[in-house]
mmCIF file of C-alpha atoms and ligand atoms in Angstrom:
data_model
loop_
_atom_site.group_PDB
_atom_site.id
_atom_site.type_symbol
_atom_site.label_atom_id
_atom_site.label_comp_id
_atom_site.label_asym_id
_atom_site.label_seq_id
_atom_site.Cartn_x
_atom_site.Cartn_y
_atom_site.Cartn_z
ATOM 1 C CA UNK A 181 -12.381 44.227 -35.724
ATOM 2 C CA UNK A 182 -12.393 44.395 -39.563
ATOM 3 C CA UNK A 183 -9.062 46.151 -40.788
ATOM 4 C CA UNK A 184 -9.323 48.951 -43.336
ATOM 5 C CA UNK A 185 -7.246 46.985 -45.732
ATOM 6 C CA UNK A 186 -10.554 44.481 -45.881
ATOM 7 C CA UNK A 187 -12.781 47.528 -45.801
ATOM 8 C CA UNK A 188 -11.532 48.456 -49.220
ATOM 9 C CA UNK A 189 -11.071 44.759 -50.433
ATOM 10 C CA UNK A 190 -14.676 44.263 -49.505
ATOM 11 C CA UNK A 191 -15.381 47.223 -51.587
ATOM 12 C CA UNK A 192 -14.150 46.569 -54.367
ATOM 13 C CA UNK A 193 -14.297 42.692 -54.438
ATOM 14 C CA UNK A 194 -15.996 41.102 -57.371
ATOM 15 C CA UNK A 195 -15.547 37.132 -57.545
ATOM 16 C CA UNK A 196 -16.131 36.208 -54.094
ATOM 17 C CA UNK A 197 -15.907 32.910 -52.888
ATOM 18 C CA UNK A 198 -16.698 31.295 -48.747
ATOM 19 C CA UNK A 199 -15.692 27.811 -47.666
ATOM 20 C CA UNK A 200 -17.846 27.184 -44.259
ATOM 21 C CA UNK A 201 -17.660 23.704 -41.439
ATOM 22 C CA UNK A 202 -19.305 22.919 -38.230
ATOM 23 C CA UNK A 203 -18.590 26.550 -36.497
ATOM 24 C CA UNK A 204 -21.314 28.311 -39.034
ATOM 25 C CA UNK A 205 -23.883 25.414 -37.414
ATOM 26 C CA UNK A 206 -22.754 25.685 -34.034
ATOM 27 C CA UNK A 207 -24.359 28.666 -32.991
ATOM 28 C CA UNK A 208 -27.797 26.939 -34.157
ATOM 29 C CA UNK A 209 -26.713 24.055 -31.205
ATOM 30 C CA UNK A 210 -25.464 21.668 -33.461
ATOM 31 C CA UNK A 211 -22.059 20.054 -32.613
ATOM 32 C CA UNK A 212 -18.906 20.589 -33.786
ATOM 33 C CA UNK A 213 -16.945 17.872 -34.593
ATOM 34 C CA UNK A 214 -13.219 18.338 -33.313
ATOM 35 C CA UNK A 215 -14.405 20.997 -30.000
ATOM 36 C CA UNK A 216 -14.418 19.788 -26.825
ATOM 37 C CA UNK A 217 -17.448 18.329 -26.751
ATOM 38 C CA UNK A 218 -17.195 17.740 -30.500
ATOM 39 C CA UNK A 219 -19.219 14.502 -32.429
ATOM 40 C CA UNK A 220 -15.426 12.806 -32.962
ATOM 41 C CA UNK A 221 -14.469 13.544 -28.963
ATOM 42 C CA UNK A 222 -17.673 11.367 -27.806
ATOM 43 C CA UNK A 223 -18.044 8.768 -31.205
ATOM 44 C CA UNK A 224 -15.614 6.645 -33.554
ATOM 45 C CA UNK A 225 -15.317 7.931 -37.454
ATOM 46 C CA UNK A 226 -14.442 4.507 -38.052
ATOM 47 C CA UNK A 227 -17.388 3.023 -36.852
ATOM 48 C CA UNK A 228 -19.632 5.054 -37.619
ATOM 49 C CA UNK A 229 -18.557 6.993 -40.656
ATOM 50 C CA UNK A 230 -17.229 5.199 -43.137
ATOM 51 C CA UNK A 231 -18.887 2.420 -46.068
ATOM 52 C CA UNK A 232 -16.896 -0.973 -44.526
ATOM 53 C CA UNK A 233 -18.706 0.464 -41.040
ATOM 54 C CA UNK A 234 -22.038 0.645 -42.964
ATOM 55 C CA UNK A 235 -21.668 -3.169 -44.461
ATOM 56 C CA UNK A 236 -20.420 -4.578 -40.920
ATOM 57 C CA UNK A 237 -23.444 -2.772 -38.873
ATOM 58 C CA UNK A 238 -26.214 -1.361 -41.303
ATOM 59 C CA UNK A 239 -28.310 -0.728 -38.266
ATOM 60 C CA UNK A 240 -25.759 0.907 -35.968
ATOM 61 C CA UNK A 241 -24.591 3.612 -38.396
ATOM 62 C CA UNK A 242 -28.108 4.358 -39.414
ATOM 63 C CA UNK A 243 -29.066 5.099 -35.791
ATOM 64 C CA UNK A 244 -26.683 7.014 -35.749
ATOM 65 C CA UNK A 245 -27.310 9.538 -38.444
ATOM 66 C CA UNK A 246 -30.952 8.925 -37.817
ATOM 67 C CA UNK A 247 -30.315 10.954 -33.907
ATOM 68 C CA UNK A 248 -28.212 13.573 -35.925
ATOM 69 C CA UNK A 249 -30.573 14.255 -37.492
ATOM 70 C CA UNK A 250 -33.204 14.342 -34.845
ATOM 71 C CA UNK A 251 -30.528 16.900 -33.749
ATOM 72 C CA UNK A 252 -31.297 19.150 -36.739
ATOM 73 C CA UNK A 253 -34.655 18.401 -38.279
ATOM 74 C CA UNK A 254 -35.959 21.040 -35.513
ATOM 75 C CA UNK A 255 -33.307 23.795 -35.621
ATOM 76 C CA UNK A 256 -32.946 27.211 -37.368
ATOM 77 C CA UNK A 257 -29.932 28.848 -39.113
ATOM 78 C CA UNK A 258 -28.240 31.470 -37.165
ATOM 79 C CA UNK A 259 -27.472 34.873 -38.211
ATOM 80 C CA UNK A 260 -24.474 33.961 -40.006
ATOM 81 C CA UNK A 261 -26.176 31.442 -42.025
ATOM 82 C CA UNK A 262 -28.642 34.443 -43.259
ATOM 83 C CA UNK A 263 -25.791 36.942 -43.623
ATOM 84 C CA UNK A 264 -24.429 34.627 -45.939
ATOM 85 C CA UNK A 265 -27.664 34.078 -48.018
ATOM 86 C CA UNK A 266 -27.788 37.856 -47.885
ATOM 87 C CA UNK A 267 -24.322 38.025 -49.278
ATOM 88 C CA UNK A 268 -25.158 36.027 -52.617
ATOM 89 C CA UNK A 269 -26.997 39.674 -54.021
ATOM 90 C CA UNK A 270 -23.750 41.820 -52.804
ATOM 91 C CA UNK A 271 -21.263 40.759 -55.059
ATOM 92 C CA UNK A 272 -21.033 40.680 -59.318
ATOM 93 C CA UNK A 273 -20.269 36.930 -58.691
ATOM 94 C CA UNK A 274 -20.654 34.641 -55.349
ATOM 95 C CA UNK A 275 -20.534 31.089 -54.287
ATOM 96 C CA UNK A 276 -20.802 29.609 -51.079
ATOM 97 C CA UNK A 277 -19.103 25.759 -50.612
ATOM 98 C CA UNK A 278 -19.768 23.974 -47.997
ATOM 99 C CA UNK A 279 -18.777 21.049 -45.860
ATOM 100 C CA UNK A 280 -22.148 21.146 -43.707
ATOM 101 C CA UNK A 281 -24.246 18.383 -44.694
ATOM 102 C CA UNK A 282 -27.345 20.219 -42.044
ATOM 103 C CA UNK A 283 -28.432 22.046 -44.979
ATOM 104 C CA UNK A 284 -28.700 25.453 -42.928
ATOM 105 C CA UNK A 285 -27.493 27.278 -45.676
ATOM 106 C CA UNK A 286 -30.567 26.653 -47.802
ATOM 107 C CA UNK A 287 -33.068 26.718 -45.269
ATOM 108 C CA UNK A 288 -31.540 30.203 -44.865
ATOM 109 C CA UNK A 289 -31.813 30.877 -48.327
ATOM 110 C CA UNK A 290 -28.607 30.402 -49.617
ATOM 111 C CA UNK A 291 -28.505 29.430 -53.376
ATOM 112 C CA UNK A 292 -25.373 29.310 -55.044
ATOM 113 C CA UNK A 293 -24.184 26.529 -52.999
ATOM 114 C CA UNK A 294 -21.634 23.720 -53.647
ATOM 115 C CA UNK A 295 -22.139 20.467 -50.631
ATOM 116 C CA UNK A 296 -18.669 18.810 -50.757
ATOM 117 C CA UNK A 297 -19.623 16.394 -48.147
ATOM 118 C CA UNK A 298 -23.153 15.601 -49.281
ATOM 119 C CA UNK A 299 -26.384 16.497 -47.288
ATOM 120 C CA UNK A 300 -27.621 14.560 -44.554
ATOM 121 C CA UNK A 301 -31.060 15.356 -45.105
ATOM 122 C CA UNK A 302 -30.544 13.286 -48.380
ATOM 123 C CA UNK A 303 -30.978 9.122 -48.715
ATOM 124 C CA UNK A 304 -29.329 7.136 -51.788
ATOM 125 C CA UNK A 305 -29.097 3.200 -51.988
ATOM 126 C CA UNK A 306 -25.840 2.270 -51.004
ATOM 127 C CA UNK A 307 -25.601 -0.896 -54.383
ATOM 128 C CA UNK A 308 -27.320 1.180 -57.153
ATOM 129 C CA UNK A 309 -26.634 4.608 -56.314
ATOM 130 C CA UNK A 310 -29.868 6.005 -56.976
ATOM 131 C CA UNK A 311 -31.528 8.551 -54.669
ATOM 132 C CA UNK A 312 -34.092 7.436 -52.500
ATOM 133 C CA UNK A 313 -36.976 10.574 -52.650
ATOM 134 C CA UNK A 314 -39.159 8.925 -49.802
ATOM 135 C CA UNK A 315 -39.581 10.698 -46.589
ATOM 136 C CA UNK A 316 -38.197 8.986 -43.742
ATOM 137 C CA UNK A 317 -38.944 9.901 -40.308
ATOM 138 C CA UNK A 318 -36.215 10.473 -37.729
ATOM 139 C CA UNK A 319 -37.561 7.500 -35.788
ATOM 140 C CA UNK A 320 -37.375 4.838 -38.295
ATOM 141 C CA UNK A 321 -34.814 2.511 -37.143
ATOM 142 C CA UNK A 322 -34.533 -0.251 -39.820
ATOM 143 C CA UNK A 323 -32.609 0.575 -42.827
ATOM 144 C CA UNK A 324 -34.897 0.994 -45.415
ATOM 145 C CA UNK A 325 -34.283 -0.967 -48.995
ATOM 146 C CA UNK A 326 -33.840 -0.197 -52.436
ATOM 147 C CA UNK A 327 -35.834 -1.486 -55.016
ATOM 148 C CA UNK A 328 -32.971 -3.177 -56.644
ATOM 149 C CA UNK A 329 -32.733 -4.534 -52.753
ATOM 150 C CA UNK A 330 -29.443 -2.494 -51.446
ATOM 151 C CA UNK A 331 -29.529 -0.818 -48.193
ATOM 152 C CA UNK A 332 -30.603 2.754 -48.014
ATOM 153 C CA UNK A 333 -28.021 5.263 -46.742
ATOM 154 C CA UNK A 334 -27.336 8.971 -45.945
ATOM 155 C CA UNK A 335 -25.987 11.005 -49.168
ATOM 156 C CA UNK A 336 -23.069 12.087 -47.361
ATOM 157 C CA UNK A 337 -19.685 11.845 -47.631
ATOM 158 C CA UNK A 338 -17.917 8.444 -45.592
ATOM 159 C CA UNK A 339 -14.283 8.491 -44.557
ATOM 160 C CA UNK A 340 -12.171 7.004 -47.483
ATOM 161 C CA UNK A 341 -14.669 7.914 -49.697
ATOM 162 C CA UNK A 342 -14.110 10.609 -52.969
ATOM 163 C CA UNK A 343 -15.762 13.578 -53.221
ATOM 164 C CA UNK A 344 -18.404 14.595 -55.861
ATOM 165 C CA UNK A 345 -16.398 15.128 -58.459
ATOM 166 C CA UNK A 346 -18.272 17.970 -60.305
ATOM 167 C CA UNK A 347 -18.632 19.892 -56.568
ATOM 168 C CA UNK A 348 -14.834 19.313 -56.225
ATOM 169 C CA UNK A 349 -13.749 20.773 -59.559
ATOM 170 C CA UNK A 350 -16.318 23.506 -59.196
ATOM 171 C CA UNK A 351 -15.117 24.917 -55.957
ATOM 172 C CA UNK A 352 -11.629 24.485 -57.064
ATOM 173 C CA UNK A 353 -12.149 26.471 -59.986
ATOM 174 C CA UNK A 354 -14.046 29.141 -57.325
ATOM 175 C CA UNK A 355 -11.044 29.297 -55.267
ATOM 176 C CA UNK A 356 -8.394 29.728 -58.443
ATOM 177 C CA UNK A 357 -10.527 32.408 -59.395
ATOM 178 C CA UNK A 358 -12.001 34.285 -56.520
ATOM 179 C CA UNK A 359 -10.212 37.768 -55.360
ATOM 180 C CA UNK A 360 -11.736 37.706 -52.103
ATOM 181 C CA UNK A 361 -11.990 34.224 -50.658
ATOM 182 C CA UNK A 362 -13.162 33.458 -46.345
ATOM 183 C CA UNK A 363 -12.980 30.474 -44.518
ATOM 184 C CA UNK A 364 -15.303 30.609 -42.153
ATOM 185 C CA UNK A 365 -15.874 28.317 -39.226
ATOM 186 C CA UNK A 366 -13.520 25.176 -40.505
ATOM 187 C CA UNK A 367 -10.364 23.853 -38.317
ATOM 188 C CA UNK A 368 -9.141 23.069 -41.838
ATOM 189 C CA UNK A 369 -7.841 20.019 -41.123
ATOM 190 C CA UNK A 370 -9.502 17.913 -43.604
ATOM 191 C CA UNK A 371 -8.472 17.517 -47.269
ATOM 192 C CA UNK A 372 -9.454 18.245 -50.168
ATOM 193 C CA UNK A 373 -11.608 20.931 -48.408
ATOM 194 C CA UNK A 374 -8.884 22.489 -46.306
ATOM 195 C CA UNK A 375 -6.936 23.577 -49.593
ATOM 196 C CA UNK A 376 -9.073 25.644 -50.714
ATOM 197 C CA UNK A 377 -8.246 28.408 -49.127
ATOM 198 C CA UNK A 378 -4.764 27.777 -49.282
ATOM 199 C CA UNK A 379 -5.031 27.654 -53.316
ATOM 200 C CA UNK A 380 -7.200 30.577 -53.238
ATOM 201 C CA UNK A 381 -3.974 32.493 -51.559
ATOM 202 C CA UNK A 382 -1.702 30.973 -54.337
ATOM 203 C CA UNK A 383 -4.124 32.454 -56.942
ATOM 204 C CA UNK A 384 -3.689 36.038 -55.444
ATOM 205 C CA UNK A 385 -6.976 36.278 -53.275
ATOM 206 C CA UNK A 386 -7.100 37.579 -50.339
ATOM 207 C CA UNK A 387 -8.055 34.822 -47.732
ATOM 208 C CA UNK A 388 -9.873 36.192 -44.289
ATOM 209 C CA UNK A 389 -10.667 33.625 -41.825
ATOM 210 C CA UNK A 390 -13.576 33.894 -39.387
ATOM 211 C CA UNK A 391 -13.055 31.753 -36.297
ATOM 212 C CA UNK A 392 -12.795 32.471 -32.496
ATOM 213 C CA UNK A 393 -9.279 30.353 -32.690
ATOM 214 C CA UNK A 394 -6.938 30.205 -34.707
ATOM 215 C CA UNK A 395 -6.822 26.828 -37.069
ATOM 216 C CA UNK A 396 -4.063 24.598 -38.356
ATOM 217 C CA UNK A 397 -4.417 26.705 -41.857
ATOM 218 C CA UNK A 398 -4.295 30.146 -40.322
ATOM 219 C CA UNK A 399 -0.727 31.045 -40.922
ATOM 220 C CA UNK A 400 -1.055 30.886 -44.610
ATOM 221 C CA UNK A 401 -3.856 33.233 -44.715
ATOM 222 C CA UNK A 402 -4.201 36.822 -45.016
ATOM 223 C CA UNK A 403 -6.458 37.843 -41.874
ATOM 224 C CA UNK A 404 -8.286 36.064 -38.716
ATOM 225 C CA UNK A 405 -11.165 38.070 -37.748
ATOM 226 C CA UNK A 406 -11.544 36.216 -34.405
ATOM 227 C CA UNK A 407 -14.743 35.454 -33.409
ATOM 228 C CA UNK A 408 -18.223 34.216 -33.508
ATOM 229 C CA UNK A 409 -19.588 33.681 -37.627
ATOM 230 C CA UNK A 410 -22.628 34.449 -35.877
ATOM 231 C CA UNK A 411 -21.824 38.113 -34.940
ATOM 232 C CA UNK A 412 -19.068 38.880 -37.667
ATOM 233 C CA UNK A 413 -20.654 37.570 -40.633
ATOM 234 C CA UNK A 414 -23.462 40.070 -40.222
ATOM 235 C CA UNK A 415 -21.133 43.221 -39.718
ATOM 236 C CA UNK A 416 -19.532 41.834 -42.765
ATOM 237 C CA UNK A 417 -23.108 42.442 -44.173
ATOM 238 C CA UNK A 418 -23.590 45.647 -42.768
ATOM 239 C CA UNK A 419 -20.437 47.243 -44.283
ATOM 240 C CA UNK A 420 -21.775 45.652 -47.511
ATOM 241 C CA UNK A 421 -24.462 47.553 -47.520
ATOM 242 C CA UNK A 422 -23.439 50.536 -46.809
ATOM 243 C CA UNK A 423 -20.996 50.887 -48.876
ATOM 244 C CA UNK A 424 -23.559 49.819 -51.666
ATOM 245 C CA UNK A 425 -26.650 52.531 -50.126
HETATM 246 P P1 OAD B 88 -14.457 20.972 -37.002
HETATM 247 O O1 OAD B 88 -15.261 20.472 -35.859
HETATM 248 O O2 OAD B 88 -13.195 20.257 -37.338
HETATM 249 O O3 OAD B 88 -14.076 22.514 -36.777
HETATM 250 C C1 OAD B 88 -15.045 23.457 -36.418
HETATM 251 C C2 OAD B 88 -14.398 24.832 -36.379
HETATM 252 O O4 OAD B 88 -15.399 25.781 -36.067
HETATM 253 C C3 OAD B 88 -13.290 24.979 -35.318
HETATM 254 O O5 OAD B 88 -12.149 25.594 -35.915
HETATM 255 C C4 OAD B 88 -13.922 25.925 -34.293
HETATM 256 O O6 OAD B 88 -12.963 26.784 -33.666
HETATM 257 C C5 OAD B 88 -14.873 26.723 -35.154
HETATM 258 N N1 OAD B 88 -16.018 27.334 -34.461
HETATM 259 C C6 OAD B 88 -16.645 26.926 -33.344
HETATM 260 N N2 OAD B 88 -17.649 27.753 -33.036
HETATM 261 C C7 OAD B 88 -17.676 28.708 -34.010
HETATM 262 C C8 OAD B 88 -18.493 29.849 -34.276
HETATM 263 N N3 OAD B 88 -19.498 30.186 -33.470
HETATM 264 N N4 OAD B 88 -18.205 30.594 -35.367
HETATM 265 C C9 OAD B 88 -17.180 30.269 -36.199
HETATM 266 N N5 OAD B 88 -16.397 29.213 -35.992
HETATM 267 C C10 OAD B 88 -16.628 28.432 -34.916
HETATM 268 O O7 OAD B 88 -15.442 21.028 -38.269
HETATM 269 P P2 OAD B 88 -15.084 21.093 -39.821
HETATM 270 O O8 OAD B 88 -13.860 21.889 -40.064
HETATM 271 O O9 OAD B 88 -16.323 21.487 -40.525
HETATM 272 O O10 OAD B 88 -16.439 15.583 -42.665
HETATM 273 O O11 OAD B 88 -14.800 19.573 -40.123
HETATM 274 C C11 OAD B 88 -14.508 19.206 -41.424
HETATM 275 C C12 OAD B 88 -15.064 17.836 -41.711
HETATM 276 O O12 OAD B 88 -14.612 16.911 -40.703
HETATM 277 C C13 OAD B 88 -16.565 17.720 -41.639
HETATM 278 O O13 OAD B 88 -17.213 18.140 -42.826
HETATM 279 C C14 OAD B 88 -16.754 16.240 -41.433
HETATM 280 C C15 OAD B 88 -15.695 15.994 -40.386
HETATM 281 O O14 OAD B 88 -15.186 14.715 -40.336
HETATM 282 C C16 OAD B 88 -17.126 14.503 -43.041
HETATM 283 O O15 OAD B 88 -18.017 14.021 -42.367
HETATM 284 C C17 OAD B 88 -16.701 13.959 -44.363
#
């Protein structure tokens, strides 16, 4: 149920800014990673997600992100991945920040997009740095090489590992400056990403989660719509664009 106080923020909000996890992606099937049956329930971060893991097993930690993403290569946002998109044209000024690294959000459409976490769909060599453009398919199960001979890794973001620097300042500066701010579908438990919307709040904004439980940041923020991103997102939409007819 969206409150009338949000009716009339939504109306008249102009700098809008949406932090989304692994609940936006779940209603597409792809896990979580803290739910019950979530990717860090059933594997170890610190095998598999992190660069000393990488160097000890090259081949173990590609598999790995090689069958996630055989998990993603053949599925399709969900509504509240295009409600999203949709919300880019319905505000003066609107950025979307993400830790997903499925890349939903631009298969959906979205534009104005900052990946704090990378983008799995990406490959870089793990000694020079440079991006690795070739097409790999999901079955390939040696590491591939560099030219300057390093191993070939996922552009994502490893445990212990900074963020990009420029996405990191950027959606900082998005969430000192926003006047409507939502984190959607995050447990908020991991940092730098998880103050956000806690700095957004500091800076005046009003901060509505979306999330069918409450999270370890909730009682900071404004307002829980509880529920699906799925189904709320696109009511969020709705209201949008009605009040805009
Ligand atoms: P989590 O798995 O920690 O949290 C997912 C959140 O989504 C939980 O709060 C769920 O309640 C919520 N959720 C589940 N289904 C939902 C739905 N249909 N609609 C809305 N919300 C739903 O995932 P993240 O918070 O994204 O980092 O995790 C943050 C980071 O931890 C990830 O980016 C990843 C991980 O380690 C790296 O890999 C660097």
């Amino acid at each position: 149920m969206i409150s009338e106080q949000l009716i009339d923020i939504l109306k008249n909000a102009k700098r809008v800014a949406v932090l989304t996890g692994a609940g936006v992606s779940a209603e597409s099937g792809v896990p979580t990673f803290r739910g019950t049956d979530g990717l860090w329930k059933r594997f170890s971060p610190e095998e598999l997600a992190s660069f000393d893991a990488f160097m000890r097993n090259p081949e173990l930690v590609w598999e790995w992100y090689q069958y996630r993403r055989s998990l993603i290569y053949d599925i399709k946002p969900n509504t509240g991945h295009y409600a999203l998109a949709e919300m880019e044209d319905l505000f003066d000024d609107f950025i979307l920040i993400t830790q997903n690294v499925d890349g939903l959000h631009q298969v959906a459409g979205s534009k104005k997009i900052i990946e704090l976490h990378g983008n799995i769909r990406r490959n870089k060599c793990s000694k020079c740095g440079e991006y690795y453009a070739e097409e790999i398919p999901v079955d390939k199960k040696e590491v591939p090489k560099c030219r300057c001979g390093g191993l070939i890794r996922p552009d994502v973001v490893w445990f212990g590992e900074m963020l990009p620097e420029d996405a990191i300042n950027k959606a900082f500066y998005a969430a000192r400056n926003s006047d409507l701010f939502f984190s959607v579908g995050t447990s908020g438990f991991v940092h730098p990403a998880a103050q956000l919307p806690i700095t957004a709040k500091e800076s005046k904004a009003y901060v509505v989660e979306i999330n069918p439980d409450k999270t370890a940041i909730t009682p900071y923020l404004d307002e829980l719509l509880k529920g699906p991103s799925g189904k709320i997102l696109p009511e969020i939409v709705k209201l949008l664009k009605l009040n805009n007819a």
